[in-house]
Amino acid sequence: MCLPSYSTQPTPGRANRIELVKRIAAALDLELMPWQVQVATVATEYDAKTGVPYYREIFVTTPRQAGKTTLILILLIVRCLSHENQQCVWTGQDGQSIKRKWFNEIVPLLERTKLVPLIKMVRRANGSESLTWETGSRIELLPTSETAGHGMVLDFAVMDEIFSDQDNRREAALVPAMATKQDAQILTCSTAGTASSLVYNRKVRLGRAAVAEEKDFGLAYFEWSAPADWDQN
């Protein structure tokens, strides 16, 4: 098991949806890795009285091919099946890459699993790609434009691979759409960035600070990375 360089710790006694996470993974015929369980346990912590999640934002940064897409998909499904009439969106580093992932990997996976009876409709039309569940909740793909999400009210948003974002347009489009939702969450996932990855680098600084301060609300941060003194040569 590879331990994280930084991670928000679970809070004893808090309710969470990790058992539902595991059931969804089993229905997808997927075996969760320890790091995915670690993140999902904290990400789904909520106030048992109000149902409001303790973490408005979850940020996860890992190496490539670590299983980020699996984690994103399961957390989206958990949100859609544990609540009714949720508006969820998934954005990628660009519009075409997220569409390819959606139609080549995600939808075929869902359509051959035990979750099929819970799927009400899959829309494939260009520009309106979405999946609606029997709960009335919907997952929709959005482009990474300044106007994406405008006019929408969102309950759960995914910003995938933000290492490519050199400005705040994606976040600026999504966050206001969640302003009226007390229980809204935003999940940010990415591989490592570069010096020009302005959004990624800013969130890494905020996340590391949140872990250092042992914050147990607001921002949950998880980083798997090489040690700072690691010699790449």
mmCIF file with all atom_site columns, C-alpha atoms in Angstrom:
data_model
loop_
_atom_site.group_PDB
_atom_site.id
_atom_site.type_symbol
_atom_site.label_atom_id
_atom_site.label_alt_id
_atom_site.label_comp_id
_atom_site.label_asym_id
_atom_site.label_entity_id
_atom_site.label_seq_id
_atom_site.pdbx_PDB_ins_code
_atom_site.Cartn_x
_atom_site.Cartn_y
_atom_site.Cartn_z
_atom_site.occupancy
_atom_site.B_iso_or_equiv
_atom_site.pdbx_formal_charge
_atom_site.auth_seq_id
_atom_site.auth_comp_id
_atom_site.auth_asym_id
_atom_site.auth_atom_id
_atom_site.pdbx_PDB_model_num
ATOM 1   C CA . MET A 1 1   ? 0.000   0.000  0.000   1.00 0.00 ? 1   MET A CA 1
ATOM 2   C CA . CYS A 1 2   ? 1.396   3.384  -1.036  1.00 0.00 ? 2   CYS A CA 1
ATOM 3   C CA . LEU A 1 3   ? 0.779   5.957  1.672   1.00 0.00 ? 3   LEU A CA 1
ATOM 4   C CA . PRO A 1 4   ? -0.204  9.509  0.708   1.00 0.00 ? 4   PRO A CA 1
ATOM 5   C CA . SER A 1 5   ? 2.171   12.402 1.127   1.00 0.00 ? 5   SER A CA 1
ATOM 6   C CA . TYR A 1 6   ? -0.721  14.472 2.506   1.00 0.00 ? 6   TYR A CA 1
ATOM 7   C CA . SER A 1 7   ? -4.212  13.369 3.466   1.00 0.00 ? 7   SER A CA 1
ATOM 8   C CA . THR A 1 8   ? -7.241  14.559 5.388   1.00 0.00 ? 8   THR A CA 1
ATOM 9   C CA . GLN A 1 9   ? -7.960  12.033 8.101   1.00 0.00 ? 9   GLN A CA 1
ATOM 10  C CA . PRO A 1 10  ? -11.366 10.452 8.765   1.00 0.00 ? 10  PRO A CA 1
ATOM 11  C CA . THR A 1 11  ? -13.178 11.837 11.782  1.00 0.00 ? 11  THR A CA 1
ATOM 12  C CA . PRO A 1 12  ? -14.248 9.136  14.275  1.00 0.00 ? 12  PRO A CA 1
ATOM 13  C CA . GLY A 1 13  ? -17.976 8.964  14.918  1.00 0.00 ? 13  GLY A CA 1
ATOM 14  C CA . ARG A 1 14  ? -19.071 10.689 11.745  1.00 0.00 ? 14  ARG A CA 1
ATOM 15  C CA . ALA A 1 15  ? -21.604 9.122  9.411   1.00 0.00 ? 15  ALA A CA 1
ATOM 16  C CA . ASN A 1 16  ? -20.352 8.319  5.929   1.00 0.00 ? 16  ASN A CA 1
ATOM 17  C CA . ARG A 1 17  ? -21.431 6.384  2.865   1.00 0.00 ? 17  ARG A CA 1
ATOM 18  C CA . ILE A 1 18  ? -18.463 4.061  2.495   1.00 0.00 ? 18  ILE A CA 1
ATOM 19  C CA . GLU A 1 19  ? -20.680 0.967  2.640   1.00 0.00 ? 19  GLU A CA 1
ATOM 20  C CA . LEU A 1 20  ? -22.738 2.297  -0.267  1.00 0.00 ? 20  LEU A CA 1
ATOM 21  C CA . VAL A 1 21  ? -19.478 3.063  -2.085  1.00 0.00 ? 21  VAL A CA 1
ATOM 22  C CA . LYS A 1 22  ? -18.442 -0.570 -1.661  1.00 0.00 ? 22  LYS A CA 1
ATOM 23  C CA . ARG A 1 23  ? -21.833 -1.858 -2.827  1.00 0.00 ? 23  ARG A CA 1
ATOM 24  C CA . ILE A 1 24  ? -21.675 0.306  -5.943  1.00 0.00 ? 24  ILE A CA 1
ATOM 25  C CA . ALA A 1 25  ? -18.148 -0.927 -6.671  1.00 0.00 ? 25  ALA A CA 1
ATOM 26  C CA . ALA A 1 26  ? -19.325 -4.532 -6.293  1.00 0.00 ? 26  ALA A CA 1
ATOM 27  C CA . ALA A 1 27  ? -22.267 -3.895 -8.637  1.00 0.00 ? 27  ALA A CA 1
ATOM 28  C CA . LEU A 1 28  ? -19.754 -2.582 -11.191 1.00 0.00 ? 28  LEU A CA 1
ATOM 29  C CA . ASP A 1 29  ? -17.585 -5.680 -10.691 1.00 0.00 ? 29  ASP A CA 1
ATOM 30  C CA . LEU A 1 30  ? -14.761 -3.429 -9.541  1.00 0.00 ? 30  LEU A CA 1
ATOM 31  C CA . GLU A 1 31  ? -12.446 -4.041 -6.616  1.00 0.00 ? 31  GLU A CA 1
ATOM 32  C CA . LEU A 1 32  ? -11.622 -0.886 -4.703  1.00 0.00 ? 32  LEU A CA 1
ATOM 33  C CA . MET A 1 33  ? -8.001  -0.192 -3.889  1.00 0.00 ? 33  MET A CA 1
ATOM 34  C CA . PRO A 1 34  ? -7.057  0.936  -0.369  1.00 0.00 ? 34  PRO A CA 1
ATOM 35  C CA . TRP A 1 35  ? -6.406  4.504  -1.495  1.00 0.00 ? 35  TRP A CA 1
ATOM 36  C CA . GLN A 1 36  ? -9.848  4.744  -3.091  1.00 0.00 ? 36  GLN A CA 1
ATOM 37  C CA . VAL A 1 37  ? -11.485 3.512  0.119   1.00 0.00 ? 37  VAL A CA 1
ATOM 38  C CA . GLN A 1 38  ? -9.449  6.042  2.098   1.00 0.00 ? 38  GLN A CA 1
ATOM 39  C CA . VAL A 1 39  ? -10.591 8.960  -0.055  1.00 0.00 ? 39  VAL A CA 1
ATOM 40  C CA . ALA A 1 40  ? -14.214 7.818  -0.320  1.00 0.00 ? 40  ALA A CA 1
ATOM 41  C CA . THR A 1 41  ? -14.538 7.349  3.443   1.00 0.00 ? 41  THR A CA 1
ATOM 42  C CA . VAL A 1 42  ? -13.651 10.981 4.099   1.00 0.00 ? 42  VAL A CA 1
ATOM 43  C CA . ALA A 1 43  ? -15.329 12.427 1.003   1.00 0.00 ? 43  ALA A CA 1
ATOM 44  C CA . THR A 1 44  ? -18.706 10.972 1.988   1.00 0.00 ? 44  THR A CA 1
ATOM 45  C CA . GLU A 1 45  ? -18.686 12.075 5.635   1.00 0.00 ? 45  GLU A CA 1
ATOM 46  C CA . TYR A 1 46  ? -21.884 13.948 6.425   1.00 0.00 ? 46  TYR A CA 1
ATOM 47  C CA . ASP A 1 47  ? -23.861 15.408 9.313   1.00 0.00 ? 47  ASP A CA 1
ATOM 48  C CA . ALA A 1 48  ? -26.344 12.699 10.264  1.00 0.00 ? 48  ALA A CA 1
ATOM 49  C CA . LYS A 1 49  ? -28.900 15.300 11.399  1.00 0.00 ? 49  LYS A CA 1
ATOM 50  C CA . THR A 1 50  ? -28.857 17.566 8.349   1.00 0.00 ? 50  THR A CA 1
ATOM 51  C CA . GLY A 1 51  ? -27.428 15.307 5.655   1.00 0.00 ? 51  GLY A CA 1
ATOM 52  C CA . VAL A 1 52  ? -24.962 18.049 4.722   1.00 0.00 ? 52  VAL A CA 1
ATOM 53  C CA . PRO A 1 53  ? -21.462 16.828 3.753   1.00 0.00 ? 53  PRO A CA 1
ATOM 54  C CA . TYR A 1 54  ? -18.636 18.072 5.949   1.00 0.00 ? 54  TYR A CA 1
ATOM 55  C CA . TYR A 1 55  ? -16.439 18.701 2.909   1.00 0.00 ? 55  TYR A CA 1
ATOM 56  C CA . ARG A 1 56  ? -17.624 21.089 0.242   1.00 0.00 ? 56  ARG A CA 1
ATOM 57  C CA . GLU A 1 57  ? -14.584 20.275 -1.894  1.00 0.00 ? 57  GLU A CA 1
ATOM 58  C CA . ILE A 1 58  ? -12.489 17.133 -2.267  1.00 0.00 ? 58  ILE A CA 1
ATOM 59  C CA . PHE A 1 59  ? -9.178  17.376 -4.103  1.00 0.00 ? 59  PHE A CA 1
ATOM 60  C CA . VAL A 1 60  ? -7.268  14.242 -5.096  1.00 0.00 ? 60  VAL A CA 1
ATOM 61  C CA . THR A 1 61  ? -3.940  14.206 -6.925  1.00 0.00 ? 61  THR A CA 1
ATOM 62  C CA . THR A 1 62  ? -2.311  10.905 -7.913  1.00 0.00 ? 62  THR A CA 1
ATOM 63  C CA . PRO A 1 63  ? 0.009   9.526  -10.607 1.00 0.00 ? 63  PRO A CA 1
ATOM 64  C CA . ARG A 1 64  ? -1.457  8.401  -13.928 1.00 0.00 ? 64  ARG A CA 1
ATOM 65  C CA . GLN A 1 65  ? -3.321  5.103  -14.234 1.00 0.00 ? 65  GLN A CA 1
ATOM 66  C CA . ALA A 1 66  ? -3.967  4.956  -10.496 1.00 0.00 ? 66  ALA A CA 1
ATOM 67  C CA . GLY A 1 67  ? -7.756  4.554  -10.676 1.00 0.00 ? 67  GLY A CA 1
ATOM 68  C CA . LYS A 1 68  ? -9.026  8.140  -10.547 1.00 0.00 ? 68  LYS A CA 1
ATOM 69  C CA . THR A 1 69  ? -11.752 7.534  -13.130 1.00 0.00 ? 69  THR A CA 1
ATOM 70  C CA . THR A 1 70  ? -13.132 4.622  -11.114 1.00 0.00 ? 70  THR A CA 1
ATOM 71  C CA . LEU A 1 71  ? -13.269 6.750  -7.973  1.00 0.00 ? 71  LEU A CA 1
ATOM 72  C CA . ILE A 1 72  ? -14.960 9.630  -9.799  1.00 0.00 ? 72  ILE A CA 1
ATOM 73  C CA . LEU A 1 73  ? -17.585 7.370  -11.330 1.00 0.00 ? 73  LEU A CA 1
ATOM 74  C CA . ILE A 1 74  ? -18.428 5.637  -8.063  1.00 0.00 ? 74  ILE A CA 1
ATOM 75  C CA . LEU A 1 75  ? -18.742 8.903  -6.125  1.00 0.00 ? 75  LEU A CA 1
ATOM 76  C CA . LEU A 1 76  ? -20.994 10.313 -8.849  1.00 0.00 ? 76  LEU A CA 1
ATOM 77  C CA . ILE A 1 77  ? -23.211 7.231  -8.717  1.00 0.00 ? 77  ILE A CA 1
ATOM 78  C CA . VAL A 1 78  ? -23.318 7.308  -4.915  1.00 0.00 ? 78  VAL A CA 1
ATOM 79  C CA . ARG A 1 79  ? -24.527 10.902 -5.068  1.00 0.00 ? 79  ARG A CA 1
ATOM 80  C CA . CYS A 1 80  ? -27.164 10.054 -7.672  1.00 0.00 ? 80  CYS A CA 1
ATOM 81  C CA . LEU A 1 81  ? -28.508 6.989  -5.873  1.00 0.00 ? 81  LEU A CA 1
ATOM 82  C CA . SER A 1 82  ? -28.381 8.306  -2.305  1.00 0.00 ? 82  SER A CA 1
ATOM 83  C CA . HIS A 1 83  ? -30.291 11.485 -3.218  1.00 0.00 ? 83  HIS A CA 1
ATOM 84  C CA . GLU A 1 84  ? -33.176 12.298 -5.532  1.00 0.00 ? 84  GLU A CA 1
ATOM 85  C CA . ASN A 1 85  ? -33.175 14.768 -8.420  1.00 0.00 ? 85  ASN A CA 1
ATOM 86  C CA . GLN A 1 86  ? -29.489 15.604 -8.234  1.00 0.00 ? 86  GLN A CA 1
ATOM 87  C CA . GLN A 1 87  ? -27.881 17.610 -11.032 1.00 0.00 ? 87  GLN A CA 1
ATOM 88  C CA . CYS A 1 88  ? -24.307 16.353 -11.414 1.00 0.00 ? 88  CYS A CA 1
ATOM 89  C CA . VAL A 1 89  ? -21.740 17.350 -14.019 1.00 0.00 ? 89  VAL A CA 1
ATOM 90  C CA . TRP A 1 90  ? -18.409 15.920 -15.132 1.00 0.00 ? 90  TRP A CA 1
ATOM 91  C CA . THR A 1 91  ? -15.848 18.124 -16.852 1.00 0.00 ? 91  THR A CA 1
ATOM 92  C CA . GLY A 1 92  ? -12.487 17.008 -18.248 1.00 0.00 ? 92  GLY A CA 1
ATOM 93  C CA . GLN A 1 93  ? -9.341  18.708 -19.450 1.00 0.00 ? 93  GLN A CA 1
ATOM 94  C CA . ASP A 1 94  ? -11.164 19.291 -22.748 1.00 0.00 ? 94  ASP A CA 1
ATOM 95  C CA . GLY A 1 95  ? -14.565 18.462 -24.157 1.00 0.00 ? 95  GLY A CA 1
ATOM 96  C CA . GLN A 1 96  ? -13.440 15.711 -26.516 1.00 0.00 ? 96  GLN A CA 1
ATOM 97  C CA . SER A 1 97  ? -11.371 13.727 -24.015 1.00 0.00 ? 97  SER A CA 1
ATOM 98  C CA . ILE A 1 98  ? -14.207 13.471 -21.498 1.00 0.00 ? 98  ILE A CA 1
ATOM 99  C CA . LYS A 1 99  ? -16.641 12.414 -24.256 1.00 0.00 ? 99  LYS A CA 1
ATOM 100 C CA . ARG A 1 100 ? -14.291 9.663  -25.437 1.00 0.00 ? 100 ARG A CA 1
ATOM 101 C CA . LYS A 1 101 ? -13.896 8.406  -21.882 1.00 0.00 ? 101 LYS A CA 1
ATOM 102 C CA . TRP A 1 102 ? -17.659 8.550  -21.351 1.00 0.00 ? 102 TRP A CA 1
ATOM 103 C CA . PHE A 1 103 ? -18.697 6.642  -24.477 1.00 0.00 ? 103 PHE A CA 1
ATOM 104 C CA . ASN A 1 104 ? -15.722 4.289  -24.813 1.00 0.00 ? 104 ASN A CA 1
ATOM 105 C CA . GLU A 1 105 ? -15.393 3.330  -21.142 1.00 0.00 ? 105 GLU A CA 1
ATOM 106 C CA . ILE A 1 106 ? -18.067 4.561  -18.745 1.00 0.00 ? 106 ILE A CA 1
ATOM 107 C CA . VAL A 1 107 ? -21.366 3.927  -20.542 1.00 0.00 ? 107 VAL A CA 1
ATOM 108 C CA . PRO A 1 108 ? -20.362 0.438  -21.821 1.00 0.00 ? 108 PRO A CA 1
ATOM 109 C CA . LEU A 1 109 ? -19.251 -0.467 -18.293 1.00 0.00 ? 109 LEU A CA 1
ATOM 110 C CA . LEU A 1 110 ? -22.556 0.640  -16.775 1.00 0.00 ? 110 LEU A CA 1
ATOM 111 C CA . GLU A 1 111 ? -24.657 -1.098 -19.417 1.00 0.00 ? 111 GLU A CA 1
ATOM 112 C CA . ARG A 1 112 ? -23.200 -4.521 -18.630 1.00 0.00 ? 112 ARG A CA 1
ATOM 113 C CA . THR A 1 113 ? -23.533 -4.366 -14.847 1.00 0.00 ? 113 THR A CA 1
ATOM 114 C CA . LYS A 1 114 ? -26.217 -4.929 -12.221 1.00 0.00 ? 114 LYS A CA 1
ATOM 115 C CA . LEU A 1 115 ? -26.951 -1.193 -12.190 1.00 0.00 ? 115 LEU A CA 1
ATOM 116 C CA . VAL A 1 116 ? -28.731 -1.275 -15.553 1.00 0.00 ? 116 VAL A CA 1
ATOM 117 C CA . PRO A 1 117 ? -32.247 -1.469 -13.996 1.00 0.00 ? 117 PRO A CA 1
ATOM 118 C CA . LEU A 1 118 ? -31.512 1.777  -12.163 1.00 0.00 ? 118 LEU A CA 1
ATOM 119 C CA . ILE A 1 119 ? -30.650 3.662  -15.363 1.00 0.00 ? 119 ILE A CA 1
ATOM 120 C CA . LYS A 1 120 ? -33.621 5.515  -16.823 1.00 0.00 ? 120 LYS A CA 1
ATOM 121 C CA . MET A 1 121 ? -32.072 7.063  -19.924 1.00 0.00 ? 121 MET A CA 1
ATOM 122 C CA . VAL A 1 122 ? -28.744 7.596  -21.687 1.00 0.00 ? 122 VAL A CA 1
ATOM 123 C CA . ARG A 1 123 ? -28.519 10.523 -24.080 1.00 0.00 ? 123 ARG A CA 1
ATOM 124 C CA . ARG A 1 124 ? -25.798 10.394 -26.721 1.00 0.00 ? 124 ARG A CA 1
ATOM 125 C CA . ALA A 1 125 ? -26.615 13.471 -28.808 1.00 0.00 ? 125 ALA A CA 1
ATOM 126 C CA . ASN A 1 126 ? -23.661 15.798 -29.266 1.00 0.00 ? 126 ASN A CA 1
ATOM 127 C CA . GLY A 1 127 ? -23.828 18.616 -26.748 1.00 0.00 ? 127 GLY A CA 1
ATOM 128 C CA . SER A 1 128 ? -26.398 16.940 -24.515 1.00 0.00 ? 128 SER A CA 1
ATOM 129 C CA . GLU A 1 129 ? -24.556 13.809 -23.358 1.00 0.00 ? 129 GLU A CA 1
ATOM 130 C CA . SER A 1 130 ? -26.060 12.642 -20.078 1.00 0.00 ? 130 SER A CA 1
ATOM 131 C CA . LEU A 1 131 ? -27.278 9.705  -18.007 1.00 0.00 ? 131 LEU A CA 1
ATOM 132 C CA . THR A 1 132 ? -30.455 9.850  -15.935 1.00 0.00 ? 132 THR A CA 1
ATOM 133 C CA . TRP A 1 133 ? -31.152 7.489  -13.037 1.00 0.00 ? 133 TRP A CA 1
ATOM 134 C CA . GLU A 1 134 ? -34.496 6.231  -11.732 1.00 0.00 ? 134 GLU A CA 1
ATOM 135 C CA . THR A 1 135 ? -34.017 8.560  -8.741  1.00 0.00 ? 135 THR A CA 1
ATOM 136 C CA . GLY A 1 136 ? -34.353 11.518 -11.114 1.00 0.00 ? 136 GLY A CA 1
ATOM 137 C CA . SER A 1 137 ? -30.672 12.347 -10.651 1.00 0.00 ? 137 SER A CA 1
ATOM 138 C CA . ARG A 1 138 ? -28.602 13.048 -13.738 1.00 0.00 ? 138 ARG A CA 1
ATOM 139 C CA . ILE A 1 139 ? -24.926 13.043 -14.709 1.00 0.00 ? 139 ILE A CA 1
ATOM 140 C CA . GLU A 1 140 ? -24.172 15.450 -17.551 1.00 0.00 ? 140 GLU A CA 1
ATOM 141 C CA . LEU A 1 141 ? -20.961 16.138 -19.446 1.00 0.00 ? 141 LEU A CA 1
ATOM 142 C CA . LEU A 1 142 ? -19.917 19.781 -19.700 1.00 0.00 ? 142 LEU A CA 1
ATOM 143 C CA . PRO A 1 143 ? -17.188 21.488 -21.733 1.00 0.00 ? 143 PRO A CA 1
ATOM 144 C CA . THR A 1 144 ? -14.460 23.498 -19.997 1.00 0.00 ? 144 THR A CA 1
ATOM 145 C CA . SER A 1 145 ? -15.696 26.874 -21.196 1.00 0.00 ? 145 SER A CA 1
ATOM 146 C CA . GLU A 1 146 ? -16.469 30.110 -19.391 1.00 0.00 ? 146 GLU A CA 1
ATOM 147 C CA . THR A 1 147 ? -20.193 29.648 -20.032 1.00 0.00 ? 147 THR A CA 1
ATOM 148 C CA . ALA A 1 148 ? -20.420 25.958 -19.100 1.00 0.00 ? 148 ALA A CA 1
ATOM 149 C CA . GLY A 1 149 ? -22.826 25.562 -16.211 1.00 0.00 ? 149 GLY A CA 1
ATOM 150 C CA . HIS A 1 150 ? -24.322 29.042 -16.561 1.00 0.00 ? 150 HIS A CA 1
ATOM 151 C CA . GLY A 1 151 ? -28.014 28.984 -15.746 1.00 0.00 ? 151 GLY A CA 1
ATOM 152 C CA . MET A 1 152 ? -27.707 25.602 -14.022 1.00 0.00 ? 152 MET A CA 1
ATOM 153 C CA . VAL A 1 153 ? -28.135 24.745 -10.352 1.00 0.00 ? 153 VAL A CA 1
ATOM 154 C CA . LEU A 1 154 ? -25.647 22.009 -9.489  1.00 0.00 ? 154 LEU A CA 1
ATOM 155 C CA . ASP A 1 155 ? -25.511 19.524 -6.626  1.00 0.00 ? 155 ASP A CA 1
ATOM 156 C CA . PHE A 1 156 ? -22.249 17.757 -7.477  1.00 0.00 ? 156 PHE A CA 1
ATOM 157 C CA . ALA A 1 157 ? -19.516 18.742 -9.919  1.00 0.00 ? 157 ALA A CA 1
ATOM 158 C CA . VAL A 1 158 ? -16.340 16.998 -11.071 1.00 0.00 ? 158 VAL A CA 1
ATOM 159 C CA . MET A 1 159 ? -13.300 18.854 -12.367 1.00 0.00 ? 159 MET A CA 1
ATOM 160 C CA . ASP A 1 160 ? -11.091 16.143 -13.862 1.00 0.00 ? 160 ASP A CA 1
ATOM 161 C CA . GLU A 1 161 ? -7.414  16.703 -14.783 1.00 0.00 ? 161 GLU A CA 1
ATOM 162 C CA . ILE A 1 162 ? -7.093  20.336 -13.754 1.00 0.00 ? 162 ILE A CA 1
ATOM 163 C CA . PHE A 1 163 ? -3.344  20.218 -14.421 1.00 0.00 ? 163 PHE A CA 1
ATOM 164 C CA . SER A 1 164 ? -4.243  21.560 -17.877 1.00 0.00 ? 164 SER A CA 1
ATOM 165 C CA . ASP A 1 165 ? -6.124  24.612 -16.530 1.00 0.00 ? 165 ASP A CA 1
ATOM 166 C CA . GLN A 1 166 ? -4.094  27.796 -16.870 1.00 0.00 ? 166 GLN A CA 1
ATOM 167 C CA . ASP A 1 167 ? -6.905  30.041 -15.664 1.00 0.00 ? 167 ASP A CA 1
ATOM 168 C CA . ASN A 1 168 ? -9.942  29.820 -13.380 1.00 0.00 ? 168 ASN A CA 1
ATOM 169 C CA . ARG A 1 169 ? -12.632 29.647 -16.064 1.00 0.00 ? 169 ARG A CA 1
ATOM 170 C CA . ARG A 1 170 ? -13.752 26.102 -15.232 1.00 0.00 ? 170 ARG A CA 1
ATOM 171 C CA . GLU A 1 171 ? -14.043 26.692 -11.499 1.00 0.00 ? 171 GLU A CA 1
ATOM 172 C CA . ALA A 1 172 ? -15.589 30.122 -12.059 1.00 0.00 ? 172 ALA A CA 1
ATOM 173 C CA . ALA A 1 173 ? -18.316 28.525 -14.171 1.00 0.00 ? 173 ALA A CA 1
ATOM 174 C CA . LEU A 1 174 ? -19.152 25.719 -11.734 1.00 0.00 ? 174 LEU A CA 1
ATOM 175 C CA . VAL A 1 175 ? -18.884 27.166 -8.228  1.00 0.00 ? 175 VAL A CA 1
ATOM 176 C CA . PRO A 1 176 ? -21.599 29.872 -8.635  1.00 0.00 ? 176 PRO A CA 1
ATOM 177 C CA . ALA A 1 177 ? -23.972 27.186 -9.938  1.00 0.00 ? 177 ALA A CA 1
ATOM 178 C CA . MET A 1 178 ? -23.688 25.473 -6.541  1.00 0.00 ? 178 MET A CA 1
ATOM 179 C CA . ALA A 1 179 ? -24.060 28.589 -4.394  1.00 0.00 ? 179 ALA A CA 1
ATOM 180 C CA . THR A 1 180 ? -27.697 27.971 -3.426  1.00 0.00 ? 180 THR A CA 1
ATOM 181 C CA . LYS A 1 181 ? -27.132 24.314 -2.528  1.00 0.00 ? 181 LYS A CA 1
ATOM 182 C CA . GLN A 1 182 ? -26.059 23.833 1.087   1.00 0.00 ? 182 GLN A CA 1
ATOM 183 C CA . ASP A 1 183 ? -25.148 20.194 0.481   1.00 0.00 ? 183 ASP A CA 1
ATOM 184 C CA . ALA A 1 184 ? -23.360 20.662 -2.850  1.00 0.00 ? 184 ALA A CA 1
ATOM 185 C CA . GLN A 1 185 ? -19.889 19.211 -3.402  1.00 0.00 ? 185 GLN A CA 1
ATOM 186 C CA . ILE A 1 186 ? -17.123 19.624 -5.956  1.00 0.00 ? 186 ILE A CA 1
ATOM 187 C CA . LEU A 1 187 ? -14.662 16.804 -6.618  1.00 0.00 ? 187 LEU A CA 1
ATOM 188 C CA . THR A 1 188 ? -11.347 17.809 -8.190  1.00 0.00 ? 188 THR A CA 1
ATOM 189 C CA . CYS A 1 189 ? -8.955  15.133 -9.460  1.00 0.00 ? 189 CYS A CA 1
ATOM 190 C CA . SER A 1 190 ? -5.711  15.455 -11.346 1.00 0.00 ? 190 SER A CA 1
ATOM 191 C CA . THR A 1 191 ? -2.311  14.075 -12.086 1.00 0.00 ? 191 THR A CA 1
ATOM 192 C CA . ALA A 1 192 ? 0.666   16.316 -11.307 1.00 0.00 ? 192 ALA A CA 1
ATOM 193 C CA . GLY A 1 193 ? 0.942   19.638 -13.042 1.00 0.00 ? 193 GLY A CA 1
ATOM 194 C CA . THR A 1 194 ? 3.738   21.933 -14.197 1.00 0.00 ? 194 THR A CA 1
ATOM 195 C CA . ALA A 1 195 ? 4.755   25.491 -13.371 1.00 0.00 ? 195 ALA A CA 1
ATOM 196 C CA . SER A 1 196 ? 2.007   26.728 -15.721 1.00 0.00 ? 196 SER A CA 1
ATOM 197 C CA . SER A 1 197 ? -0.731  24.697 -13.979 1.00 0.00 ? 197 SER A CA 1
ATOM 198 C CA . LEU A 1 198 ? -2.047  27.697 -12.069 1.00 0.00 ? 198 LEU A CA 1
ATOM 199 C CA . VAL A 1 199 ? -5.255  26.161 -10.713 1.00 0.00 ? 199 VAL A CA 1
ATOM 200 C CA . TYR A 1 200 ? -3.603  22.871 -9.772  1.00 0.00 ? 200 TYR A CA 1
ATOM 201 C CA . ASN A 1 201 ? -0.701  24.559 -7.978  1.00 0.00 ? 201 ASN A CA 1
ATOM 202 C CA . ARG A 1 202 ? -3.016  26.895 -6.079  1.00 0.00 ? 202 ARG A CA 1
ATOM 203 C CA . LYS A 1 203 ? -5.167  24.002 -4.895  1.00 0.00 ? 203 LYS A CA 1
ATOM 204 C CA . VAL A 1 204 ? -2.126  21.990 -3.840  1.00 0.00 ? 204 VAL A CA 1
ATOM 205 C CA . ARG A 1 205 ? -1.009  24.879 -1.618  1.00 0.00 ? 205 ARG A CA 1
ATOM 206 C CA . LEU A 1 206 ? -4.485  25.201 -0.101  1.00 0.00 ? 206 LEU A CA 1
ATOM 207 C CA . GLY A 1 207 ? -4.802  21.459 0.366   1.00 0.00 ? 207 GLY A CA 1
ATOM 208 C CA . ARG A 1 208 ? -1.460  21.007 2.058   1.00 0.00 ? 208 ARG A CA 1
ATOM 209 C CA . ALA A 1 209 ? -2.278  23.892 4.375   1.00 0.00 ? 209 ALA A CA 1
ATOM 210 C CA . ALA A 1 210 ? -5.644  22.326 5.255   1.00 0.00 ? 210 ALA A CA 1
ATOM 211 C CA . VAL A 1 211 ? -3.932  19.039 6.144   1.00 0.00 ? 211 VAL A CA 1
ATOM 212 C CA . ALA A 1 212 ? -1.270  20.808 8.192   1.00 0.00 ? 212 ALA A CA 1
ATOM 213 C CA . GLU A 1 213 ? -4.007  22.631 10.120  1.00 0.00 ? 213 GLU A CA 1
ATOM 214 C CA . GLU A 1 214 ? -5.903  19.326 10.567  1.00 0.00 ? 214 GLU A CA 1
ATOM 215 C CA . LYS A 1 215 ? -9.090  20.884 9.206   1.00 0.00 ? 215 LYS A CA 1
ATOM 216 C CA . ASP A 1 216 ? -12.058 18.548 9.417   1.00 0.00 ? 216 ASP A CA 1
ATOM 217 C CA . PHE A 1 217 ? -14.480 20.488 7.224   1.00 0.00 ? 217 PHE A CA 1
ATOM 218 C CA . GLY A 1 218 ? -14.551 22.522 4.023   1.00 0.00 ? 218 GLY A CA 1
ATOM 219 C CA . LEU A 1 219 ? -11.677 21.044 2.005   1.00 0.00 ? 219 LEU A CA 1
ATOM 220 C CA . ALA A 1 220 ? -10.546 17.413 2.054   1.00 0.00 ? 220 ALA A CA 1
ATOM 221 C CA . TYR A 1 221 ? -7.147  16.927 0.415   1.00 0.00 ? 221 TYR A CA 1
ATOM 222 C CA . PHE A 1 222 ? -5.297  13.805 -0.718  1.00 0.00 ? 222 PHE A CA 1
ATOM 223 C CA . GLU A 1 223 ? -1.923  13.781 -2.439  1.00 0.00 ? 223 GLU A CA 1
ATOM 224 C CA . TRP A 1 224 ? 0.139   10.833 -3.626  1.00 0.00 ? 224 TRP A CA 1
ATOM 225 C CA . SER A 1 225 ? 3.463   12.167 -4.836  1.00 0.00 ? 225 SER A CA 1
ATOM 226 C CA . ALA A 1 226 ? 7.220   11.647 -4.750  1.00 0.00 ? 226 ALA A CA 1
ATOM 227 C CA . PRO A 1 227 ? 9.082   13.023 -1.713  1.00 0.00 ? 227 PRO A CA 1
ATOM 228 C CA . ALA A 1 228 ? 10.143  16.648 -2.020  1.00 0.00 ? 228 ALA A CA 1
ATOM 229 C CA . ASP A 1 229 ? 13.830  15.673 -1.884  1.00 0.00 ? 229 ASP A CA 1
ATOM 230 C CA . TRP A 1 230 ? 13.477  12.889 -4.471  1.00 0.00 ? 230 TRP A CA 1
ATOM 231 C CA . ASP A 1 231 ? 16.229  13.065 -7.099  1.00 0.00 ? 231 ASP A CA 1
ATOM 232 C CA . GLN A 1 232 ? 14.671  12.495 -10.509 1.00 0.00 ? 232 GLN A CA 1
ATOM 233 C CA . ASN A 1 233 ? 18.103  11.991 -12.033 1.00 0.00 ? 233 ASN A CA 1
#
